[in-house]
C-alpha cells in the first residue's frame, strides 16, 4: 500500500478533520454521485463521537468536488464484531468505535470519495492512519465500485473470510506489517465493566441514581454534610448519569452562566474507579456544552486532580489564589472549548431545538408528530379554536363596547 501511494500523482494534498457542517455538505455532494449513503444523522453522531472520523482533503484544484475519507477506528470489541459479521456499518454501534484518546484495534474504511484520483487521497491519509494506530492494525473495507474492486486487491486487500471464517463475504481486509491478529468471535461476550452507558438524566429515577452515587462518594467517603452536597442547584442544572453493566456508577453536573459553563460534581463509585468512566463522563459533558455553543468552561479542582482535568484542556487561572470549602483546598480552572462549527444556533432546523437535550441528532417526538399527522386530533383542535374565537367575539371588551377589540 505504501509503495502504491508513493507512486501516485505528484499533486500534494493534506487531510484535516472536517467540521460537522463541512462533513455533511461533502457527504451531500457524494450522495449526488453515488446514490444512497448513510443518513446525515448517523454520520453526525459518529463525528461527534470522534472528530477525526471524517477527513477532508485540502489542496485540490478550485471548483473540484470535495474529496474525503470517512473511517471508523474500532476498539477490540468492534474488531471482533467486524470479523464475526455483527458490525452494522450502515448504523454503527458507537460503543464499538474508539474515541480520539482510546486504543485502536482495527480501522474500517467507511467511505472514500475522491473524484479524479483515489491514490492522491490515500497518499494524504496514510500518515493519518499511522498516527491513529502507530503500532499497526488491520484495515477493513468494502469495494462498492468497479474501480475499487480492481484497486483494493492490487493494494494487498484480501477477502476477510479467508482469514476470519465468520466474516461477511463482501468484507476485505489488509493486514498490518505483523500480520492479522486473532480476533476470536467467541471472545465477543462483553466483559464485566465494558458496558459503559452514559446519558442525560431525564427522569426522577435517573436523578435519584445520580444522587445515590454522589452520596456514596462525597457524603460517605469524604464526610461531606448533606446540605453542602445537595446545595440547591440540582434542579437548575443538567446531569449526566454513567452506568456500567446497568449499575449506577458515576455522574457529573453542568450549570450555565452567561457565556460559560461550570463543570462540577464529578463522582465515580469507588469500585468503578479503575474503569474509564470518569474520562467518558467529562468528555460527554464537554461535547454536550460544545453543541450548545459554549466556548468556555470553568471548574474547581483539588490540587492533586489538576493533571486529570488538564487532559481535557483545563488550566489553572493565572493570578487566582486557591480557596477552601468542605475542608478541601481547591484551584480554579478554565478551558477553551472548540465548537468545531457544529453548535446549535438560531437558523438551524427548528425541530432540532425541540428535541430532547443531548439527542439533537435524532428525530424527537415532535419530529414524528409532524410526519404522522393525526387527522382526528386536528379536527378536535380546530373545533376548540372555533369555539374560543366565537366566545371572544361575543364577550364585551373591558372598554365597554361590544365591537371594541384589543
Short mmCIF file of C-alpha atoms in Angstrom, two decimals:
data_model
loop_
_atom_site.label_atom_id
_atom_site.label_comp_id
_atom_site.label_asym_id
_atom_site.label_seq_id
_atom_site.Cartn_x
_atom_site.Cartn_y
_atom_site.Cartn_z
CA UNK A 1 0.00 0.00 0.00
CA UNK A 2 2.84 2.37 0.87
CA UNK A 3 4.58 1.69 -2.46
CA UNK A 4 1.38 2.21 -4.43
CA UNK A 5 0.68 5.51 -2.69
CA UNK A 6 4.27 6.69 -3.20
CA UNK A 7 3.91 6.01 -6.94
CA UNK A 8 0.81 8.18 -7.24
CA UNK A 9 0.35 11.65 -8.65
CA UNK A 10 2.75 14.34 -7.56
CA UNK A 11 -0.04 16.75 -6.58
CA UNK A 12 0.12 17.21 -2.83
CA UNK A 13 -2.99 17.24 -0.67
CA UNK A 14 -3.34 17.36 3.10
CA UNK A 15 -6.03 15.72 5.16
CA UNK A 16 -7.73 17.52 8.04
CA UNK A 17 -10.63 16.75 10.35
CA UNK A 18 -13.78 18.32 8.93
CA UNK A 19 -16.28 20.30 10.97
CA UNK A 20 -19.75 18.83 11.15
CA UNK A 21 -21.29 21.25 8.63
CA UNK A 22 -18.40 20.71 6.20
CA UNK A 23 -18.68 16.95 6.54
CA UNK A 24 -22.42 16.86 5.92
CA UNK A 25 -22.08 19.19 2.92
CA UNK A 26 -19.37 16.96 1.40
CA UNK A 27 -21.48 13.89 2.12
CA UNK A 28 -24.37 15.51 0.27
CA UNK A 29 -22.15 16.04 -2.79
CA UNK A 30 -21.01 12.41 -2.66
CA UNK A 31 -24.61 11.26 -2.31
CA UNK A 32 -25.38 13.02 -5.59
CA UNK A 33 -22.69 10.95 -7.33
CA UNK A 34 -23.04 7.61 -5.55
CA UNK A 35 -26.69 7.47 -4.53
CA UNK A 36 -27.73 6.12 -1.14
CA UNK A 37 -25.20 6.62 1.68
CA UNK A 38 -25.52 6.67 5.46
CA UNK A 39 -28.07 9.26 6.69
CA UNK A 40 -26.80 12.60 7.95
CA UNK A 41 -27.92 11.74 11.49
CA UNK A 42 -25.77 8.59 11.57
CA UNK A 43 -22.75 10.46 10.18
CA UNK A 44 -23.22 13.36 12.62
CA UNK A 45 -23.38 11.03 15.62
CA UNK A 46 -20.16 9.31 14.53
CA UNK A 47 -18.34 12.63 14.02
CA UNK A 48 -19.39 13.87 17.45
CA UNK A 49 -18.17 10.58 18.93
CA UNK A 50 -14.71 11.01 17.32
CA UNK A 51 -13.94 14.24 15.49
CA UNK A 52 -11.18 12.57 13.41
CA UNK A 53 -13.59 10.20 11.66
CA UNK A 54 -14.30 12.47 8.67
CA UNK A 55 -11.20 13.79 6.88
CA UNK A 56 -11.37 16.41 4.11
CA UNK A 57 -8.57 16.92 1.60
CA UNK A 58 -7.20 20.44 1.23
CA UNK A 59 -5.07 21.43 -1.73
CA UNK A 60 -7.21 20.19 -4.61
CA UNK A 61 -7.82 22.39 -7.62
CA UNK A 62 -10.53 25.05 -7.49
CA UNK A 63 -14.10 24.04 -8.35
CA UNK A 64 -13.30 20.35 -7.91
CA UNK A 65 -15.80 18.34 -5.85
CA UNK A 66 -14.61 17.81 -2.26
CA UNK A 67 -12.54 14.69 -1.66
CA UNK A 68 -12.77 12.99 1.70
CA UNK A 69 -12.34 9.77 3.58
CA UNK A 70 -14.53 8.64 6.44
CA UNK A 71 -13.26 5.81 8.62
CA UNK A 72 -14.28 4.08 11.83
CA UNK A 73 -11.47 3.31 14.32
CA UNK A 74 -12.61 0.16 16.08
CA UNK A 75 -11.85 -0.87 19.63
CA UNK A 76 -11.21 -4.51 20.49
CA UNK A 77 -14.90 -5.33 20.76
CA UNK A 78 -15.54 -3.53 17.49
CA UNK A 79 -12.85 -5.50 15.67
CA UNK A 80 -14.35 -8.75 16.96
CA UNK A 81 -17.80 -7.65 15.89
CA UNK A 82 -16.45 -6.79 12.44
CA UNK A 83 -14.88 -10.19 11.77
CA UNK A 84 -17.91 -12.06 13.09
CA UNK A 85 -20.39 -10.21 10.87
CA UNK A 86 -22.02 -8.40 13.79
CA UNK A 87 -20.91 -4.89 12.90
CA UNK A 88 -23.54 -2.76 11.15
CA UNK A 89 -21.61 -0.23 9.07
CA UNK A 90 -24.86 1.44 7.97
CA UNK A 91 -25.71 2.38 11.55
CA UNK A 92 -22.67 1.57 13.68
CA UNK A 93 -22.89 0.98 17.40
CA UNK A 94 -20.60 3.74 18.66
CA UNK A 95 -19.72 1.69 21.74
CA UNK A 96 -17.60 -0.35 19.30
CA UNK A 97 -15.85 2.74 17.86
CA UNK A 98 -12.79 4.21 19.58
CA UNK A 99 -12.75 7.77 20.82
CA UNK A 100 -9.81 10.03 19.96
CA UNK A 101 -7.91 9.09 23.11
CA UNK A 102 -8.66 5.36 23.03
CA UNK A 103 -6.64 2.50 21.61
CA UNK A 104 -7.48 1.32 18.09
CA UNK A 105 -7.59 -2.40 17.28
CA UNK A 106 -8.69 -2.11 13.64
CA UNK A 107 -9.84 0.54 11.15
CA UNK A 108 -12.87 0.26 8.88
CA UNK A 109 -12.67 2.46 5.79
CA UNK A 110 -16.26 3.72 5.78
CA UNK A 111 -16.32 5.80 2.61
CA UNK A 112 -13.77 7.22 0.18
CA UNK A 113 -14.98 9.90 -2.21
CA UNK A 114 -12.24 11.15 -4.48
CA UNK A 115 -13.30 12.22 -7.98
CA UNK A 116 -10.23 12.13 -10.19
CA UNK A 117 -7.55 10.38 -8.17
CA UNK A 118 -8.19 7.88 -5.41
CA UNK A 119 -4.46 7.31 -4.94
CA UNK A 120 -3.95 11.02 -4.19
CA UNK A 121 -6.46 10.72 -1.36
CA UNK A 122 -4.79 7.59 0.01
CA UNK A 123 -1.39 9.25 -0.06
CA UNK A 124 -2.69 12.12 2.05
CA UNK A 125 -4.34 9.79 4.54
CA UNK A 126 -1.54 7.27 5.01
CA UNK A 127 0.25 9.46 7.66
CA UNK A 128 -3.06 10.00 9.48
CA UNK A 129 -3.74 6.27 9.77
CA UNK A 130 -0.19 5.82 11.04
CA UNK A 131 -0.82 8.33 13.83
CA UNK A 132 -4.10 6.69 14.79
CA UNK A 133 -2.55 3.23 15.10
CA UNK A 134 1.24 3.69 15.36
CA UNK A 135 1.76 0.03 16.22
CA UNK A 136 -0.19 -1.00 13.12
CA UNK A 137 -3.57 -2.64 12.81
CA UNK A 138 -5.62 -4.32 10.08
CA UNK A 139 -7.77 -2.28 7.73
CA UNK A 140 -11.22 -3.43 6.65
CA UNK A 141 -13.35 -2.09 3.83
CA UNK A 142 -15.76 -2.99 1.06
CA UNK A 143 -15.39 -2.41 -2.68
CA UNK A 144 -18.59 -0.76 -3.88
CA UNK A 145 -17.45 0.42 -7.33
CA UNK A 146 -15.68 -1.30 -10.19
CA UNK A 147 -12.64 0.91 -9.69
CA UNK A 148 -12.19 0.00 -6.02
CA UNK A 149 -12.87 -3.67 -6.82
CA UNK A 150 -9.77 -3.58 -9.01
CA UNK A 151 -7.66 -1.26 -6.88
CA UNK A 152 -8.07 -2.80 -3.41
CA UNK A 153 -6.72 -6.26 -4.35
CA UNK A 154 -3.75 -4.55 -6.00
CA UNK A 155 -3.07 -2.81 -2.68
CA UNK A 156 -2.99 -6.11 -0.82
CA UNK A 157 -6.58 -6.41 0.43
CA UNK A 158 -7.84 -9.98 0.63
CA UNK A 159 -11.31 -11.40 1.38
CA UNK A 160 -11.69 -11.19 5.14
CA UNK A 161 -13.35 -14.59 5.16
CA UNK A 162 -10.06 -16.15 4.05
CA UNK A 163 -8.67 -15.15 7.44
CA UNK A 164 -11.75 -14.95 9.67
CA UNK A 165 -14.22 -17.74 8.85
CA UNK A 166 -17.30 -15.86 10.10
CA UNK A 167 -16.56 -12.57 8.32
CA UNK A 168 -19.11 -11.24 5.78
CA UNK A 169 -18.49 -12.38 2.22
CA UNK A 170 -18.01 -8.84 0.84
CA UNK A 171 -15.62 -7.65 3.55
CA UNK A 172 -12.00 -7.03 2.51
CA UNK A 173 -9.03 -6.95 4.88
CA UNK A 174 -5.48 -5.64 4.73
CA UNK A 175 -3.07 -6.95 7.38
CA UNK A 176 -0.70 -4.91 9.49
CA UNK A 177 3.02 -5.49 8.91
CA UNK A 178 2.92 -8.11 11.66
CA UNK A 179 0.05 -9.96 10.01
CA UNK A 180 -3.56 -10.44 11.03
CA UNK A 181 -4.26 -10.53 14.78
CA UNK A 182 -6.54 -13.17 16.22
CA UNK A 183 -9.99 -11.67 16.77
CA UNK A 184 -11.83 -14.70 18.05
CA UNK A 185 -15.62 -14.30 17.69
CA UNK A 186 -16.22 -16.33 20.84
CA UNK A 187 -14.48 -13.56 22.77
CA UNK A 188 -17.26 -11.18 21.82
CA UNK A 189 -19.05 -11.74 25.10
CA UNK A 190 -19.00 -8.47 26.98
CA UNK A 191 -16.58 -8.43 29.87
CA UNK A 192 -17.68 -7.07 33.26
CA UNK A 193 -17.04 -3.34 33.29
CA UNK A 194 -17.02 -2.96 29.48
CA UNK A 195 -20.67 -1.95 29.25
CA UNK A 196 -20.35 1.78 29.92
CA UNK A 197 -23.52 3.73 29.13
CA UNK A 198 -23.73 7.50 29.60
CA UNK A 199 -26.89 9.55 29.16
CA UNK A 200 -28.52 12.80 30.17
CA UNK A 201 -30.57 12.24 33.34
CA UNK A 202 -34.14 12.85 32.15
CA UNK A 203 -36.28 11.08 34.74
CA UNK A 204 -36.61 11.19 38.52
CA UNK A 205 -35.21 7.68 38.61
CA UNK A 206 -32.07 8.83 36.77
CA UNK A 207 -31.76 11.79 39.13
CA UNK A 208 -32.06 9.50 42.15
CA UNK A 209 -29.28 7.34 40.73
CA UNK A 210 -27.06 10.43 40.40
CA UNK A 211 -27.85 11.45 43.98
CA UNK A 212 -27.07 7.95 45.22
CA UNK A 213 -23.66 7.96 43.51
CA UNK A 214 -22.84 11.37 44.96
CA UNK A 215 -23.95 10.37 48.45
CA UNK A 216 -21.76 7.26 48.30
CA UNK A 217 -18.80 9.28 47.03
CA UNK A 218 -18.92 12.60 48.85
CA UNK A 219 -21.05 12.05 51.93
CA UNK A 220 -19.75 8.58 52.79
CA UNK A 221 -16.10 8.76 51.71
CA UNK A 222 -15.38 12.47 52.24
CA UNK A 223 -17.80 13.09 55.14
CA UNK A 224 -19.44 15.96 53.25
CA UNK A 225 -22.57 17.23 55.08
CA UNK A 226 -25.87 16.74 53.29
CA UNK A 227 -26.62 20.47 52.92
CA UNK A 228 -23.22 21.05 51.33
CA UNK A 229 -23.50 18.22 48.83
CA UNK A 230 -27.12 18.90 47.85
CA UNK A 231 -26.72 22.64 47.52
CA UNK A 232 -30.00 23.71 45.91
CA UNK A 233 -28.60 23.73 42.36
CA UNK A 234 -29.56 20.25 41.22
CA UNK A 235 -32.83 21.20 39.57
CA UNK A 236 -31.39 24.10 37.58
CA UNK A 237 -28.60 22.03 36.04
CA UNK A 238 -28.01 19.21 33.55
CA UNK A 239 -26.81 15.88 34.93
CA UNK A 240 -25.11 13.03 33.08
CA UNK A 241 -25.52 9.55 34.54
CA UNK A 242 -22.94 6.83 33.90
CA UNK A 243 -23.83 3.16 34.29
CA UNK A 244 -21.62 0.09 33.98
CA UNK A 245 -23.41 -3.13 33.11
CA UNK A 246 -26.64 -1.40 34.14
CA UNK A 247 -25.39 -0.38 37.59
CA UNK A 248 -25.27 3.36 38.50
CA UNK A 249 -21.55 4.07 38.72
CA UNK A 250 -20.88 7.76 38.09
CA UNK A 251 -22.33 11.19 37.34
CA UNK A 252 -21.41 14.78 36.53
CA UNK A 253 -23.30 18.09 36.68
CA UNK A 254 -23.32 21.12 34.34
CA UNK A 255 -24.53 24.61 35.23
CA UNK A 256 -24.82 27.59 32.89
CA UNK A 257 -23.56 31.17 33.40
CA UNK A 258 -23.85 33.66 30.53
CA UNK A 259 -21.06 32.75 28.12
CA UNK A 260 -19.53 29.86 30.09
CA UNK A 261 -20.46 26.59 31.76
CA UNK A 262 -19.38 25.22 35.10
CA UNK A 263 -18.46 21.52 35.22
CA UNK A 264 -18.89 20.09 38.69
CA UNK A 265 -19.93 17.23 40.98
CA UNK A 266 -17.98 14.57 39.06
CA UNK A 267 -18.38 11.39 41.09
CA UNK A 268 -17.49 7.74 40.42
CA UNK A 269 -18.17 5.00 42.93
CA UNK A 270 -15.03 3.52 44.43
CA UNK A 271 -15.44 0.06 42.91
CA UNK A 272 -15.54 1.53 39.37
CA UNK A 273 -12.55 3.86 39.51
CA UNK A 274 -10.31 1.53 37.53
CA UNK A 275 -12.66 1.94 34.54
CA UNK A 276 -12.62 4.82 32.04
CA UNK A 277 -15.96 6.11 33.28
CA UNK A 278 -14.58 9.37 34.68
CA UNK A 279 -12.95 10.19 31.33
CA UNK A 280 -16.11 9.33 29.46
CA UNK A 281 -18.31 11.45 31.74
CA UNK A 282 -16.16 14.55 31.32
CA UNK A 283 -15.85 14.06 27.59
CA UNK A 284 -19.60 13.61 27.12
CA UNK A 285 -20.33 16.66 29.26
CA UNK A 286 -17.91 18.88 27.33
CA UNK A 287 -19.21 17.63 23.98
CA UNK A 288 -22.73 18.48 25.13
CA UNK A 289 -21.61 22.01 26.07
CA UNK A 290 -19.91 22.49 22.70
CA UNK A 291 -23.12 21.58 20.91
CA UNK A 292 -24.93 24.18 22.98
CA UNK A 293 -22.44 26.76 21.67
CA UNK A 294 -20.43 27.40 24.85
CA UNK A 295 -16.78 28.21 24.23
CA UNK A 296 -15.54 28.42 27.83
CA UNK A 297 -15.76 26.01 30.71
CA UNK A 298 -14.95 26.67 34.36
CA UNK A 299 -14.43 24.37 37.31
CA UNK A 300 -12.88 23.75 40.72
CA UNK A 301 -10.31 21.03 41.24
CA UNK A 302 -8.38 19.62 44.14
CA UNK A 303 -4.65 20.25 43.75
CA UNK A 304 -3.96 16.56 43.20
CA UNK A 305 -6.50 16.29 40.35
CA UNK A 306 -5.43 19.21 38.14
CA UNK A 307 -3.46 16.83 35.90
CA UNK A 308 -6.63 14.82 35.22
CA UNK A 309 -8.54 17.95 34.22
CA UNK A 310 -5.57 19.05 32.10
CA UNK A 311 -6.29 16.12 29.78
CA UNK A 312 -9.42 17.99 28.70
CA UNK A 313 -7.76 21.38 28.25
CA UNK A 314 -8.41 22.82 31.72
CA UNK A 315 -5.66 25.08 33.08
CA UNK A 316 -5.35 26.91 36.43
CA UNK A 317 -6.50 30.53 36.14
CA UNK A 318 -3.45 32.76 36.46
CA UNK A 319 -3.37 35.11 39.42
CA UNK A 320 -6.17 33.37 41.32
CA UNK A 321 -5.39 32.04 44.77
CA UNK A 322 -6.63 28.64 45.90
CA UNK A 323 -9.64 28.54 48.23
CA UNK A 324 -11.32 26.08 50.58
CA UNK A 325 -14.73 24.58 51.19
CA UNK A 326 -15.87 21.33 52.82
CA UNK A 327 -12.40 21.12 54.42
CA UNK A 328 -10.74 20.71 50.99
CA UNK A 329 -8.48 23.14 49.11
CA UNK A 330 -9.44 23.87 45.51
CA UNK A 331 -7.95 25.54 42.43
CA UNK A 332 -9.96 27.46 39.82
CA UNK A 333 -9.64 26.04 36.31
CA UNK A 334 -10.69 27.25 32.88
CA UNK A 335 -10.83 25.61 29.44
CA UNK A 336 -11.48 26.91 25.95
CA UNK A 337 -13.98 24.74 24.06
CA UNK A 338 -13.60 24.39 20.30
CA UNK A 339 -17.13 24.12 18.95
CA UNK A 340 -15.88 22.95 15.54
CA UNK A 341 -18.71 24.80 13.80
CA UNK A 342 -21.34 22.25 14.80
CA UNK A 343 -23.00 24.08 17.67
CA UNK A 344 -26.74 24.66 17.62
CA UNK A 345 -27.69 28.23 16.77
CA UNK A 346 -30.64 30.28 15.57
CA UNK A 347 -31.15 29.41 11.94
CA UNK A 348 -30.81 25.67 12.49
CA UNK A 349 -33.65 23.29 11.74
CA UNK A 350 -36.40 24.35 14.20
CA UNK A 351 -37.10 20.72 15.06
CA UNK A 352 -33.54 20.42 16.42
CA UNK A 353 -34.34 22.99 19.11
CA UNK A 354 -37.26 20.97 20.46
CA UNK A 355 -35.59 17.57 20.56
CA UNK A 356 -34.57 16.03 23.91
CA UNK A 357 -31.42 17.55 25.39
CA UNK A 358 -28.28 15.86 24.10
CA UNK A 359 -30.16 13.95 21.41
CA UNK A 360 -30.25 16.72 18.82
CA UNK A 361 -29.03 14.45 16.02
CA UNK A 362 -32.03 12.10 16.29
CA UNK A 363 -35.69 12.80 15.48
CA UNK A 364 -37.70 13.51 18.62
CA UNK A 365 -41.40 13.11 19.47
CA UNK A 366 -42.34 16.37 17.75
CA UNK A 367 -40.49 15.39 14.56
CA UNK A 368 -42.58 12.26 14.46
CA UNK A 369 -45.83 14.14 15.11
CA UNK A 370 -45.11 16.38 12.11
CA UNK A 371 -44.53 13.37 9.88
CA UNK A 372 -47.52 11.40 11.11
CA UNK A 373 -50.36 13.91 11.48
CA UNK A 374 -53.42 12.79 13.42
CA UNK A 375 -56.46 13.94 11.41
CA UNK A 376 -58.92 13.36 14.26
CA UNK A 377 -56.82 15.32 16.71
CA UNK A 378 -56.53 18.14 14.18
CA UNK A 379 -60.32 18.23 13.86
CA UNK A 380 -60.74 18.44 17.64
CA UNK A 381 -58.18 21.24 17.91
CA UNK A 382 -59.83 23.18 15.07
CA UNK A 383 -63.24 22.78 16.74
CA UNK A 384 -61.91 24.11 20.06
CA UNK A 385 -60.29 27.09 18.33
CA UNK A 386 -63.55 27.96 16.58
CA UNK A 387 -65.35 27.90 19.94
CA UNK A 388 -62.71 30.14 21.51
CA UNK A 389 -62.90 32.65 18.65
CA UNK A 390 -66.70 32.65 18.83
CA UNK A 391 -66.59 33.20 22.60
CA UNK A 392 -64.13 36.06 22.18
CA UNK A 393 -66.39 37.79 19.70
CA UNK A 394 -69.46 37.50 21.95
CA UNK A 395 -67.70 38.79 25.11
CA UNK A 396 -67.83 42.59 25.68
CA UNK A 397 -64.43 44.22 25.91
CA UNK A 398 -63.25 45.88 29.10
CA UNK A 399 -63.59 49.22 27.34
CA UNK A 400 -67.35 48.65 27.45
CA UNK A 401 -68.08 48.40 23.74
CA UNK A 402 -69.13 45.14 22.15
CA UNK A 403 -67.26 45.99 18.96
CA UNK A 404 -64.11 47.22 20.67
CA UNK A 405 -61.25 44.80 20.14
CA UNK A 406 -57.80 44.67 21.71
#
